[in-house]
Structures are given as structure tokens and as C-alpha cells.
CSV table of C-alpha atoms in Angstrom, one decimal:
chain,number,residue,atom,x,y,z
L,237,MET,CA,0.0,0.0,0.0
L,238,SER,CA,1.4,3.4,-0.9
L,239,ALA,CA,2.6,5.5,2.1
L,240,LEU,CA,-0.1,8.1,2.2
L,241,THR,CA,-0.8,10.1,5.3
L,242,PRO,CA,-4.3,10.1,6.8
L,243,LYS,CA,-4.7,13.7,5.5
L,244,GLU,CA,-3.8,12.6,2.0
L,245,ARG,CA,-6.2,9.6,2.2
L,246,MET,CA,-9.0,11.9,3.4
L,247,ALA,CA,-8.4,14.2,0.4
L,248,ILE,CA,-9.2,11.4,-2.0
L,249,PRO,CA,-12.9,11.8,-3.0
L,250,ALA,CA,-15.3,8.9,-2.3
L,251,GLN,CA,-15.7,7.1,-5.7
L,252,ALA,CA,-19.2,7.3,-7.2
L,253,MET,CA,-20.6,4.0,-8.3
L,254,PRO,CA,-21.2,4.1,-12.1
L,255,GLU,CA,-24.9,3.2,-12.9
L,256,GLN,CA,-27.4,3.1,-15.7
L,257,ASP,CA,-29.2,6.3,-16.5
L,258,ALA,CA,-32.5,6.5,-14.7
L,259,ALA,CA,-34.5,7.2,-17.8
L,260,VAL,CA,-33.1,4.1,-19.6
L,261,ARG,CA,-33.2,1.7,-16.7
L,262,ARG,CA,-36.9,2.3,-16.1
L,263,SER,CA,-37.7,0.0,-19.0
L,264,ASN,CA,-35.2,-2.8,-18.4
L,265,MET,CA,-34.3,-5.3,-15.7
L,266,ASP,CA,-30.6,-5.0,-16.1
L,267,GLU,CA,-28.5,-4.2,-13.0
L,268,VAL,CA,-28.6,-0.5,-12.0
L,269,ALA,CA,-25.2,-0.3,-10.4
L,270,LEU,CA,-22.4,-1.1,-12.9
L,271,GLY,CA,-19.5,-1.7,-10.5
L,272,PHE,CA,-16.2,0.1,-9.9
L,273,THR,CA,-13.5,0.3,-12.6
L,274,ASP,CA,-10.0,-1.0,-11.6
L,275,GLU,CA,-8.9,2.6,-11.2
L,276,GLN,CA,-11.9,3.5,-9.0
L,277,ALA,CA,-11.3,0.4,-6.8
L,278,ARG,CA,-7.7,1.3,-6.2
L,279,LEU,CA,-8.5,4.9,-5.4
L,280,GLU,CA,-11.3,3.9,-3.0
L,281,ALA,CA,-9.0,1.3,-1.3
L,282,ASP,CA,-6.4,4.0,-0.9
L,283,ARG,CA,-8.9,6.0,1.3
L,284,CYS,CA,-8.7,3.3,4.0
L,285,PHE,CA,-6.7,4.3,7.1
L,286,GLN,CA,-5.9,0.7,7.9
L,287,CYS,CA,-6.9,1.3,11.5
L,288,LYS,CA,-5.2,-1.0,14.0
L,289,ASN,CA,-8.5,-1.4,16.0
L,290,ALA,CA,-10.5,-2.0,12.8
L,291,PRO,CA,-13.9,-0.9,13.9
L,292,CYS,CA,-15.3,-2.0,10.5
L,293,ILE,CA,-14.7,-5.7,11.4
L,294,ALA,CA,-16.8,-5.4,14.5
L,295,GLY,CA,-19.6,-4.0,12.4
L,296,CYS,CA,-19.6,-7.0,10.1
L,297,PRO,CA,-21.8,-9.9,11.2
L,298,VAL,CA,-19.4,-12.5,9.8
L,299,ARG,CA,-16.2,-10.6,10.8
L,300,ILE,CA,-14.5,-10.3,7.4
L,301,ASN,CA,-10.9,-9.0,7.7
L,302,ILE,CA,-11.9,-5.8,6.0
L,303,PRO,CA,-8.6,-3.8,6.3
L,304,GLY,CA,-6.8,-6.9,5.0
L,305,PHE,CA,-8.8,-7.3,1.8
L,306,ILE,CA,-8.9,-3.5,1.1
L,307,LYS,CA,-5.1,-3.4,1.5
L,308,ALA,CA,-4.7,-6.2,-1.1
L,309,ILE,CA,-6.9,-4.3,-3.6
L,310,ALA,CA,-4.8,-1.1,-3.0
L,311,GLU,CA,-1.7,-3.2,-3.8
L,312,GLY,CA,-3.2,-4.6,-6.9
L,313,ASP,CA,-3.5,-8.1,-5.5
L,314,ASN,CA,-7.2,-9.0,-6.2
L,315,ALA,CA,-6.6,-12.7,-5.7
L,316,LYS,CA,-5.4,-12.1,-2.2
L,317,ALA,CA,-8.3,-9.8,-1.6
L,318,ILE,CA,-11.0,-12.3,-2.5
L,319,ALA,CA,-9.2,-15.1,-0.7
L,320,THR,CA,-9.2,-12.9,2.5
L,321,ILE,CA,-13.0,-12.3,2.1
L,322,LYS,CA,-13.7,-15.9,1.6
L,323,GLU,CA,-12.1,-16.9,4.8
L,324,SER,CA,-15.3,-15.5,6.4
L,325,SER,CA,-17.9,-15.1,3.7
L,326,LEU,CA,-18.9,-17.4,0.8
L,327,LEU,CA,-21.3,-14.9,-0.9
L,328,PRO,CA,-19.2,-11.7,-1.5
L,329,ALA,CA,-20.8,-10.9,-4.9
L,330,VAL,CA,-24.3,-11.1,-3.2
L,331,CYS,CA,-23.4,-9.2,0.0
L,332,GLY,CA,-21.5,-6.5,-1.9
L,333,ARG,CA,-24.7,-5.7,-3.7
L,334,VAL,CA,-27.5,-6.1,-1.2
L,335,CYS,CA,-26.1,-5.8,2.4
L,336,PRO,CA,-26.8,-2.5,4.2
L,337,GLN,CA,-23.1,-1.6,4.7
L,338,GLU,CA,-24.0,1.9,5.7
L,339,SER,CA,-25.6,0.5,9.0
L,340,GLN,CA,-23.1,-2.3,9.5
L,341,CYS,CA,-19.4,-2.2,8.5
L,342,GLN,CA,-19.3,1.3,7.1
L,343,ALA,CA,-21.2,2.9,10.1
L,344,PRO,CA,-18.1,2.9,12.4
L,345,CYS,CA,-15.6,3.6,9.6
L,346,THR,CA,-12.9,6.0,10.9
L,347,VAL,CA,-12.8,7.8,7.6
L,348,GLY,CA,-16.6,8.4,7.7
L,349,LYS,CA,-16.3,9.6,11.3
L,350,ALA,CA,-13.5,12.0,10.4
L,351,LEU,CA,-15.5,13.4,7.5
L,352,LYS,CA,-18.6,13.5,9.7
L,353,SER,CA,-20.8,11.4,7.2
L,354,VAL,CA,-21.3,7.7,6.8
L,355,ASP,CA,-21.7,8.6,3.1
L,356,GLN,CA,-18.0,9.5,3.1
L,357,ALA,CA,-17.0,6.2,4.7
L,358,VAL,CA,-14.8,3.8,2.7
L,359,GLY,CA,-17.0,2.0,0.2
L,360,ILE,CA,-16.5,-1.4,1.8
L,361,GLY,CA,-19.4,-3.1,0.1
L,362,ARG,CA,-18.6,-1.7,-3.3
L,363,LEU,CA,-15.0,-2.9,-3.0
L,364,GLU,CA,-16.3,-6.4,-1.9
L,365,ARG,CA,-18.5,-6.5,-5.0
L,366,TYR,CA,-15.6,-5.3,-7.2
L,367,VAL,CA,-13.2,-8.1,-6.2
L,368,ALA,CA,-16.0,-10.8,-6.2
L,369,ASP,CA,-16.9,-9.8,-9.8
L,370,TRP,CA,-13.3,-9.7,-10.8
L,371,GLU,CA,-12.9,-13.3,-9.6
L,372,ARG,CA,-16.1,-14.5,-11.4
L,373,GLU,CA,-15.5,-12.6,-14.7
L,374,ASN,CA,-11.9,-14.0,-14.9
L,375,GLY,CA,-13.1,-17.6,-14.3
L,376,LEU,CA,-11.1,-17.9,-11.1
L,377,ILE,CA,-13.7,-19.2,-8.7
L,378,GLU,CA,-12.4,-22.4,-7.2
L,379,VAL,CA,-14.4,-25.2,-5.5
L,380,PRO,CA,-13.5,-25.3,-1.8
L,381,GLU,CA,-11.6,-28.4,-0.7
L,382,VAL,CA,-13.8,-31.2,1.0
L,383,LYS,CA,-12.3,-33.5,3.6
L,384,PRO,CA,-12.7,-37.3,3.4
L,385,ALA,CA,-16.2,-38.7,3.9
L,386,THR,CA,-17.3,-39.1,7.5
L,387,GLY,CA,-20.4,-41.2,6.9
L,388,LYS,CA,-22.5,-38.5,8.6
L,389,LYS,CA,-25.5,-36.8,6.9
L,390,VAL,CA,-27.0,-33.4,7.4
L,391,GLY,CA,-30.2,-31.9,5.9
L,392,ILE,CA,-30.5,-28.2,5.2
L,393,VAL,CA,-34.1,-27.0,5.0
L,394,GLY,CA,-34.2,-23.9,2.8
L,395,THR,CA,-31.6,-22.6,0.3
L,396,GLY,CA,-31.4,-18.9,1.3
L,397,PRO,CA,-28.2,-17.3,2.5
L,398,ALA,CA,-28.3,-19.0,5.9
L,399,GLY,CA,-28.8,-22.5,4.3
L,400,LEU,CA,-26.2,-22.0,1.7
L,401,THR,CA,-23.6,-20.9,4.3
L,402,VAL,CA,-24.3,-23.9,6.5
L,403,ALA,CA,-24.2,-26.3,3.6
L,404,ALA,CA,-20.7,-25.1,2.6
L,405,ASP,CA,-19.3,-25.1,6.1
L,406,ILE,CA,-20.6,-28.6,6.9
L,407,ARG,CA,-19.7,-30.1,3.5
L,408,ARG,CA,-16.1,-28.9,3.9
L,409,GLU,CA,-15.8,-31.2,6.9
L,410,GLY,CA,-16.6,-34.2,4.8
L,411,HIS,CA,-20.2,-34.7,5.9
L,412,GLU,CA,-22.9,-35.6,3.3
L,413,VAL,CA,-25.2,-32.6,2.7
L,414,VAL,CA,-28.7,-32.6,1.3
L,415,LEU,CA,-30.5,-29.2,0.7
L,416,PHE,CA,-34.3,-29.1,0.5
L,417,GLU,CA,-36.0,-26.3,-1.4
L,418,ALA,CA,-39.8,-25.8,-1.5
L,419,PHE,CA,-39.6,-23.8,-4.8
L,420,HIS,CA,-38.5,-25.2,-8.2
L,421,LYS,CA,-35.3,-23.1,-8.0
L,422,PRO,CA,-32.9,-22.7,-5.1
L,423,GLY,CA,-31.7,-19.4,-3.6
L,424,GLY,CA,-34.5,-18.4,-1.3
L,425,VAL,CA,-35.2,-14.7,-0.9
L,426,MET,CA,-32.2,-14.0,-3.2
L,427,ILE,CA,-34.1,-15.5,-6.1
L,428,TYR,CA,-37.8,-14.8,-5.3
L,429,GLY,CA,-37.5,-11.6,-3.4
L,430,ILE,CA,-34.7,-9.4,-4.7
L,431,PRO,CA,-35.1,-8.1,-8.3
L,432,GLU,CA,-32.8,-8.7,-11.1
L,433,PHE,CA,-31.8,-5.0,-11.3
L,434,ARG,CA,-30.4,-5.3,-7.7
L,435,LEU,CA,-29.1,-8.8,-7.7
L,436,PRO,CA,-28.7,-10.7,-11.0
L,437,LYS,CA,-29.8,-14.3,-10.7
L,438,LYS,CA,-26.7,-15.6,-12.5
L,439,ILE,CA,-24.6,-14.5,-9.5
L,440,VAL,CA,-26.8,-16.5,-7.0
L,441,GLN,CA,-26.8,-19.5,-9.4
L,442,ARG,CA,-23.0,-19.4,-9.4
L,443,GLU,CA,-23.0,-19.9,-5.7
L,444,ILE,CA,-25.4,-22.8,-6.0
L,445,ASP,CA,-23.2,-24.4,-8.7
L,446,THR,CA,-20.2,-24.2,-6.3
L,447,LEU,CA,-22.1,-26.1,-3.7
L,448,THR,CA,-23.2,-28.9,-6.1
L,449,ALA,CA,-19.6,-29.1,-7.4
L,450,MET,CA,-18.5,-29.7,-3.7
L,451,GLY,CA,-20.9,-32.7,-3.7
L,452,CYS,CA,-23.9,-31.2,-2.0
L,453,LYS,CA,-27.2,-32.7,-3.2
L,454,LEU,CA,-30.2,-30.5,-4.0
L,455,GLU,CA,-33.9,-31.5,-3.7
L,456,THR,CA,-36.3,-28.9,-5.2
L,457,ASN,CA,-40.1,-28.9,-5.0
L,458,PHE,CA,-39.6,-30.5,-1.5
L,459,VAL,CA,-41.8,-29.0,1.2
L,460,ILE,CA,-40.7,-29.9,4.7
L,461,GLY,CA,-43.8,-30.4,6.8
L,462,ARG,CA,-45.7,-31.7,3.8
L,463,THR,CA,-43.4,-33.8,1.6
L,464,ARG,CA,-41.6,-35.0,4.7
L,465,LYS,CA,-41.7,-33.9,8.3
L,466,ILE,CA,-38.7,-33.1,10.5
L,467,GLU,CA,-39.1,-36.2,12.6
L,468,ASP,CA,-39.2,-38.3,9.4
L,469,LEU,CA,-35.9,-37.0,8.3
L,470,LEU,CA,-34.3,-37.7,11.7
L,471,GLU,CA,-35.9,-41.0,12.5
L,472,LYS,CA,-36.6,-42.7,9.1
L,473,ASP,CA,-34.2,-41.1,6.6
L,474,GLY,CA,-31.0,-41.3,8.5
L,475,PHE,CA,-30.1,-37.7,8.9
L,476,ASP,CA,-27.7,-37.1,11.8
L,477,ALA,CA,-28.6,-33.4,12.1
L,478,LEU,CA,-30.8,-30.8,10.5
L,479,PHE,CA,-30.6,-27.0,9.9
L,480,VAL,CA,-33.8,-25.1,9.4
L,481,GLY,CA,-33.4,-21.9,7.4
L,482,THR,CA,-36.9,-21.4,5.9
L,483,GLY,CA,-37.0,-17.6,6.2
L,484,ALA,CA,-39.8,-15.2,6.8
L,485,GLY,CA,-42.1,-15.8,3.9
L,486,LEU,CA,-45.6,-15.1,5.4
L,487,PRO,CA,-46.7,-11.7,4.3
L,488,ARG,CA,-48.4,-9.3,6.7
L,489,PHE,CA,-51.5,-7.4,5.7
L,490,MET,CA,-53.0,-4.2,7.1
L,491,ASN,CA,-56.5,-5.7,7.8
L,492,ILE,CA,-58.3,-2.8,6.2
L,493,GLU,CA,-61.4,-2.7,4.1
L,494,GLY,CA,-60.8,-3.7,0.5
L,495,GLU,CA,-57.7,-5.9,0.9
L,496,ASN,CA,-59.5,-8.8,-0.8
L,497,LEU,CA,-60.2,-6.8,-4.0
L,498,VAL,CA,-58.8,-7.8,-7.4
L,499,GLY,CA,-55.6,-5.9,-7.9
L,500,VAL,CA,-54.3,-6.1,-4.3
L,501,TYR,CA,-51.0,-8.0,-4.0
L,502,SER,CA,-48.7,-8.8,-1.1
L,503,ALA,CA,-45.2,-7.7,-2.1
L,504,ASN,CA,-44.1,-11.4,-1.8
L,505,GLU,CA,-46.5,-12.5,-4.5
L,506,TYR,CA,-45.8,-9.6,-6.7
L,507,LEU,CA,-42.0,-10.0,-6.5
L,508,THR,CA,-42.2,-13.8,-6.8
L,509,ARG,CA,-44.2,-13.6,-9.9
L,510,SER,CA,-41.7,-11.1,-11.4
L,511,ASN,CA,-38.4,-12.4,-10.1
L,512,LEU,CA,-38.7,-16.2,-9.8
L,513,MET,CA,-41.4,-16.7,-12.5
L,514,ARG,CA,-40.1,-14.0,-14.8
L,515,ALA,CA,-43.4,-12.2,-15.4
L,516,TYR,CA,-41.4,-9.2,-16.7
L,517,ASP,CA,-40.1,-11.3,-19.6
L,518,LYS,CA,-43.5,-11.2,-21.5
L,519,GLY,CA,-42.1,-12.6,-24.7
L,520,ASN,CA,-40.8,-15.8,-23.1
L,521,ALA,CA,-42.7,-16.4,-19.8
L,522,TYR,CA,-46.4,-17.1,-19.3
L,523,THR,CA,-46.7,-16.0,-15.7
L,524,PRO,CA,-49.7,-13.7,-15.4
L,525,ILE,CA,-49.3,-10.4,-13.7
L,526,PHE,CA,-51.7,-7.4,-13.7
L,527,GLU,CA,-50.8,-4.7,-16.2
L,528,SER,CA,-51.1,-1.8,-13.9
L,529,ARG,CA,-51.3,1.8,-14.8
L,530,LYS,CA,-51.4,3.5,-11.4
L,531,VAL,CA,-49.8,1.6,-8.4
L,532,ALA,CA,-49.8,2.3,-4.7
L,533,VAL,CA,-47.1,0.5,-2.6
L,534,LEU,CA,-47.6,0.5,1.1
L,535,GLY,CA,-44.4,0.5,3.2
L,536,GLY,CA,-41.0,2.0,3.5
L,537,GLY,CA,-38.5,-0.9,3.6
L,538,ASN,CA,-36.3,-2.4,0.9
L,539,VAL,CA,-39.1,-4.8,-0.1
L,540,ALA,CA,-41.4,-1.8,-0.7
L,541,MET,CA,-38.7,-0.1,-2.8
L,542,ASP,CA,-38.2,-3.4,-4.8
L,543,ALA,CA,-41.9,-3.6,-5.4
L,544,ALA,CA,-42.3,0.0,-6.5
L,545,ARG,CA,-39.2,-0.1,-8.8
L,546,THR,CA,-40.4,-3.4,-10.3
L,547,ALA,CA,-43.9,-1.9,-11.0
L,548,VAL,CA,-42.1,0.9,-12.9
L,549,ARG,CA,-40.3,-1.6,-15.0
L,550,LEU,CA,-43.5,-3.6,-15.7
L,551,GLY,CA,-44.9,-0.5,-17.4
L,552,ALA,CA,-46.9,1.4,-14.7
L,553,ASP,CA,-47.5,5.1,-15.6
L,554,GLU,CA,-47.5,6.1,-12.0
L,555,VAL,CA,-46.1,4.5,-8.8
L,556,HIS,CA,-46.9,6.0,-5.4
L,557,LEU,CA,-45.1,4.9,-2.3
L,558,ILE,CA,-47.1,5.5,0.9
L,559,TYR,CA,-45.3,5.5,4.2
L,560,ARG,CA,-46.6,6.7,7.6
L,561,ARG,CA,-43.4,8.1,8.9
L,562,THR,CA,-40.8,10.5,7.4
L,563,GLU,CA,-37.9,9.5,5.1
L,564,ALA,CA,-35.6,9.7,8.1
L,565,GLU,CA,-37.4,6.7,9.7
L,566,MET,CA,-37.5,4.6,6.5
L,567,PRO,CA,-35.8,1.2,7.1
L,568,ALA,CA,-34.9,1.0,3.4
L,569,ARG,CA,-31.3,1.6,2.3
L,570,VAL,CA,-30.6,5.2,1.4
L,571,GLU,CA,-29.3,4.0,-2.0
L,572,GLU,CA,-32.6,2.3,-2.8
L,573,VAL,CA,-34.6,5.4,-1.8
L,574,HIS,CA,-32.3,7.5,-4.0
L,575,HIS,CA,-32.7,5.2,-7.0
L,576,ALA,CA,-36.5,5.0,-6.5
L,577,LYS,CA,-36.8,8.8,-6.6
L,578,GLN,CA,-34.6,8.9,-9.7
L,579,GLU,CA,-36.9,6.5,-11.4
L,580,GLY,CA,-39.9,8.7,-10.8
L,581,ILE,CA,-41.6,7.0,-7.9
L,582,VAL,CA,-43.8,9.5,-6.0
L,583,PHE,CA,-43.2,9.4,-2.2
L,584,HIS,CA,-46.2,10.1,0.1
L,585,LEU,CA,-44.7,10.5,3.6
L,586,LEU,CA,-46.6,10.8,6.8
L,587,GLU,CA,-49.6,9.2,5.1
L,588,ASN,CA,-51.1,5.7,5.3
L,589,ALA,CA,-53.9,3.7,3.8
L,590,LYS,CA,-57.3,3.7,5.6
L,591,ARG,CA,-59.2,1.6,3.1
L,592,ILE,CA,-59.0,0.4,-0.5
L,593,LEU,CA,-61.8,1.5,-2.8
L,594,SER,CA,-63.6,-0.8,-5.3
L,595,ASP,CA,-65.3,-0.4,-8.6
L,596,GLU,CA,-68.5,-2.1,-9.6
L,597,ARG,CA,-66.6,-5.3,-10.6
L,598,GLY,CA,-64.8,-5.7,-7.3
L,599,TRP,CA,-61.5,-4.4,-8.7
L,600,VAL,CA,-59.3,-1.8,-7.1
L,601,ALA,CA,-60.4,1.7,-8.1
L,602,GLY,CA,-58.5,3.8,-5.6
L,603,ILE,CA,-57.2,4.2,-2.0
L,604,GLU,CA,-58.3,6.4,0.8
L,605,CYS,CA,-55.5,7.7,2.9
L,606,LEU,CA,-55.0,9.6,6.2
L,607,LYS,CA,-52.3,12.1,7.0
L,608,TYR,CA,-50.1,11.6,10.1
L,609,ALA,CA,-47.8,13.6,12.4
L,610,LEU,CA,-45.0,12.1,14.5
L,611,GLY,CA,-45.6,11.7,18.2
L,612,GLU,CA,-43.5,10.1,21.0
L,613,PRO,CA,-41.1,7.2,20.2
L,614,ASP,CA,-42.6,3.7,20.3
L,615,ASP,CA,-41.0,0.4,21.2
L,616,SER,CA,-38.9,0.5,18.0
L,617,GLY,CA,-37.3,3.7,19.1
L,618,ARG,CA,-38.8,5.6,16.2
L,619,ARG,CA,-41.4,8.3,16.7
L,620,ARG,CA,-44.9,7.0,16.6
L,621,PRO,CA,-47.1,8.1,13.7
L,622,VAL,CA,-50.3,9.8,15.0
L,623,GLU,CA,-53.4,10.2,12.8
L,624,ILE,CA,-54.6,13.7,11.9
L,625,PRO,CA,-58.4,13.6,12.3
L,626,GLY,CA,-60.4,14.6,9.2
L,627,SER,CA,-57.3,14.5,6.9
L,628,GLU,CA,-58.7,11.8,4.6
L,629,PHE,CA,-58.0,12.0,0.9
L,630,GLU,CA,-58.4,9.7,-2.1
L,631,LEU,CA,-55.8,8.5,-4.6
L,632,GLU,CA,-56.9,6.9,-7.9
L,633,VAL,CA,-55.0,3.6,-8.4
L,634,ASP,CA,-55.7,0.2,-10.0
L,635,THR,CA,-53.2,-1.8,-8.0
L,636,VAL,CA,-52.1,-1.9,-4.4
L,637,ILE,CA,-49.0,-3.7,-3.2
L,638,VAL,CA,-48.8,-4.3,0.6
L,639,ALA,CA,-45.1,-4.3,1.7
L,640,ILE,CA,-45.3,-3.8,5.5
L,641,GLY,CA,-43.2,-6.9,6.5
L,642,ASN,CA,-43.3,-10.6,6.8
L,643,ASP,CA,-43.6,-13.2,9.5
L,644,SER,CA,-41.9,-16.5,9.9
L,645,ASN,CA,-43.0,-19.4,7.8
L,646,PRO,CA,-45.4,-21.3,10.0
L,647,LEU,CA,-45.4,-24.8,8.3
L,648,ILE,CA,-42.5,-26.4,10.2
L,649,ARG,CA,-43.8,-25.0,13.5
L,650,GLN,CA,-47.2,-26.4,12.9
L,651,THR,CA,-45.9,-29.9,11.9
L,652,THR,CA,-43.1,-30.4,14.4
L,653,PRO,CA,-44.3,-31.3,18.0
L,654,GLY,CA,-41.9,-30.1,20.7
L,655,LEU,CA,-40.3,-27.3,18.6
L,656,GLU,CA,-40.2,-24.2,20.7
L,657,THR,CA,-41.1,-20.9,19.1
L,658,ASN,CA,-41.7,-17.4,20.4
L,659,LYS,CA,-44.9,-15.2,20.1
L,660,TRP,CA,-43.9,-14.1,16.6
L,661,GLY,CA,-43.5,-17.7,15.4
L,662,ASN,CA,-39.7,-17.6,15.2
L,663,ILE,CA,-37.8,-20.7,16.3
L,664,VAL,CA,-36.1,-20.3,19.7
L,665,VAL,CA,-32.5,-21.3,19.6
L,666,ASP,CA,-29.5,-21.1,22.0
L,667,GLU,CA,-26.3,-19.2,21.4
L,668,ASN,CA,-25.1,-22.0,19.0
L,669,GLY,CA,-28.3,-22.1,17.0
L,670,LYS,CA,-29.6,-25.3,18.6
L,671,SER,CA,-33.4,-25.6,18.8
L,672,SER,CA,-35.5,-27.3,21.6
L,673,ILE,CA,-35.2,-30.6,19.6
L,674,ASP,CA,-32.0,-32.6,19.7
L,675,ARG,CA,-30.0,-32.4,16.5
L,676,VAL,CA,-32.2,-29.7,15.0
L,677,TYR,CA,-30.6,-26.2,14.5
L,678,ALA,CA,-32.0,-23.1,13.0
L,679,GLY,CA,-30.9,-19.7,11.8
L,680,GLY,CA,-31.6,-16.7,9.5
L,681,ASP,CA,-35.0,-15.0,9.3
L,682,ILE,CA,-36.9,-18.0,10.8
L,683,VAL,CA,-35.0,-17.1,14.0
L,684,LEU,CA,-34.4,-13.4,13.6
L,685,GLY,CA,-37.5,-12.3,11.9
L,686,ALA,CA,-37.0,-10.5,8.6
L,687,ALA,CA,-33.3,-9.4,8.6
L,688,THR,CA,-30.4,-9.1,6.1
L,689,VAL,CA,-28.5,-11.5,4.0
L,690,ILE,CA,-25.3,-11.1,6.0
L,691,LEU,CA,-27.0,-11.5,9.3
L,692,ALA,CA,-28.5,-14.7,8.1
L,693,MET,CA,-25.1,-15.8,7.0
L,694,GLY,CA,-23.7,-15.0,10.5
L,695,GLU,CA,-26.4,-17.1,12.1
L,696,GLY,CA,-25.6,-19.9,9.6
L,697,ARG,CA,-21.8,-19.9,10.4
L,698,ARG,CA,-22.4,-20.2,14.1
L,699,ALA,CA,-24.9,-23.0,13.7
L,700,ALA,CA,-22.6,-24.9,11.2
L,701,ALA,CA,-19.7,-24.7,13.7
L,702,ALA,CA,-21.9,-26.2,16.4
L,703,ILE,CA,-23.2,-28.9,14.1
L,704,ASN,CA,-19.7,-29.9,13.0
L,705,GLU,CA,-18.6,-30.0,16.7
L,706,MET,CA,-21.6,-32.2,17.6
L,707,LEU,CA,-21.0,-34.6,14.7
L,708,ALA,CA,-17.3,-34.9,15.6
L,709,GLY,CA,-18.4,-36.3,18.9
L,710,LEU,CA,-20.8,-39.0,17.5
């Protein structure tokens, strides 16, 4: 690394991510962010102070050696950089794109603190994406080494980020691994939930291909709790341990008048139709999806942004995003909010739906909303939205997408006697990810509630270590 002083490093401007023009990308599903050039990556890496206490590592759920991989990029050694990342994370191309770095590793960055803005922190996520893409585009991805067969067999229920992480860590130890996926394609929320323009599916598929090359087996269209139950896998099918990573796939609704009208979607259904079933590819796919003209999206998280931005790309003339707090309280990533605004999505802040209006056919004709003000903080720490009496107004729309969050998938809970869950339906586990049932572990959104890819991976790594330790003692 060049011998720059901290002052000289701070003088290097944060590198802007190249991206598609907003007017062009509104009509395609191609990735919005285009990735750093080699020169940009070296400049961004040179901004890192290489702090001895490395606060960025503490902000990473899987504890990547962030100064180490950034130093390698600055020195032009991309191979060393990606090898450093992969000591801790097996999904760098995914995490570099979709993780909320601004609230995790970049939040405590010393450079950002010195410049008094997290936006000026070192672009850790962008550098992670850069080096992961470099590895893939140059055909340098290697299959991890697998130890000799142990005769032990582990089942992984769900192929989202937690399940894939556990599968890799357990397979490396020589255990047989079988992944069970309810859908016809593996990848979990990375496939059905996150749009192509944020996370190209070929990147997720590459990670799946690596697992199968390691010898992991994959069973799709296999619904645990229906096709087979947890106890069947343990008692009849010879599995020595199971990991449950079924995610948070049960959409919440607002329970307001009109939610059963034609033209009302949960964000889950809307995004699954578009992402997994390729409804946007009208020339080659036969998945039906309503051809909306005016869309209202209810919510302020990343899923709401994904739904709104997908609606734009599916041809909607107007997309209105309705959120009952202010932009400062929005849980969505700042980058996603910025991109949504660029793409012409209209934000209705401090407003919320009161009821959905019907035409004579029972189809959505509009939405009646209330205006809000912010009161005292609630349990989440955010100021509570308070209705303003008499502030009702109507908005003409033909589609409403409800994106106010998800609950844990209830099927395994309902079909597994003795499995302890909390009041939200999440599986209760100990510090090692072990559930109340012997040899059954869990992690990711089914434990945490709806969280992030990297948090799910962190849960998976911890559970995998405990499973490997348990199997070593059998």
C-alpha cells in the first residue's frame, strides 16, 4: 500500500458508483449499479486508514478481515483480496450488492467519522462487490476443498443465505449434505424476493453451482412439513442433524377494508411472480401479472422499494409509495430510496392507507389515505405516527401492493411437535443455533424475523460450527 498520510487519504474523494441512466433503466431489468473500474477500486481502497483497532470488522456480522482485503486491492492483488474475504464469507458478490453496509461495517468507519458522514466512509461493500466480480469474470472461482467422507449426513431446510452458508461449512468437513427447497429453483429470498436489477440471478446460481460441485445434493419442490416432516428426516431417513433456514415468507397485511379486491398483492406474491417466475419477460414467460397503470405501494423498507421499482419496469405510468413516517425513519437503504426517486416514484410521507376503494366489478379503483404527524417514540425507538383527524383524501389507483413486512414461515412449527417458538412464530435457539429438539438447529429469518443476507449468514456460520462439533463427537 502506498505510504499516504491520513490527511492525503481523506483528500481522495469517495468514488461514485457508475450506474445506468435512470430514464433508460426504467424500462429494463438490467443491474442498475455497474461496479467500480479497476482505477476506482484502487482509489477507493487508498482511502482506507488501515486502523489498528479495525472498527469495521466489529460492524460485520461474519467478521470479514476488511482492512486486509482492502489493503490487497490497493496493492493490486485482487486474488489475495478475494481469498481474504472468503475466509469468512462465501457470498461476497451477493453481500457486496444487497447488504446495508451503511448501517453495518461502514457505520463505524474511521474515515466516515473523520469526515462526519457515513456517506463518506470507505465503500467497503462496493469494494467487496468489485473483487468478487473480478474473480467470477476471470473464471477464477475455485471449488473449496472437501475433507474425506465421514459417513454423517446433514439436511438443510431452505436454500437462502443461511442455508447455503451452513451447507458449505458442513460439506467442507466431509459430511454428506442434502439441501431441501420448496420452490423449483434454489436461492431463497435472493431468487424470489430481490429483483434482477439489484441482484442478477446468475450470480446467485454461481454460488449454488459451487455447492453442487462440492458434492452437496439438492432436492427442489420438496416442502418440509408436507413432503416429509422433520421427525421423518431424523428417525426414518438417516439424517444425523438438520438445519432449518426457511426464512420469513408469510406476508403481513393491514387488515383494512378492500384488501380482498382484485388488484391487491402482497409484495411477496408480486415480486415472486416477477423475479422467480419472470413475469417481466413477457415474450418468453407465461406468468400472469396485472398490467397496472397506477400503483400504490404501502411500506418504507427495501421490499417496498423493490416492489415500487419493479412496478415501474413492468410498465406502470405512476407509482406512489405511501409511508406513515418520514424519510428519516424509513428502514430502506438510502441508496434504494435515492434510486426509486430517480426512477420517478412519488413518495407520500406521513400518510397511510385507511381503506382500498372498489369499482362495480370488485377491482381496485383507488385508495383512501390519512395524513399523520409524528408523536413520541414507540417500542422500536422511532417516533410513533399519529393520525390527523379529518385528513382523509383519495388517490386513484388500480393496483395496491402491501409491503409492510413478513412473519416467519409457520409450516415447520405447525408440523413439528416439541419445537419451541416465540410469540412471533420464530424458532427459539440457544447461542449455538440449537433448537429445543435434539440435533435440530436453525438460523436466519426463521430465528431473527426479517433481517439481512449477511445477518442470516452470520447465524448460519455459528450453527454450522456447532453442528460440526456435535458430529465430531458422534
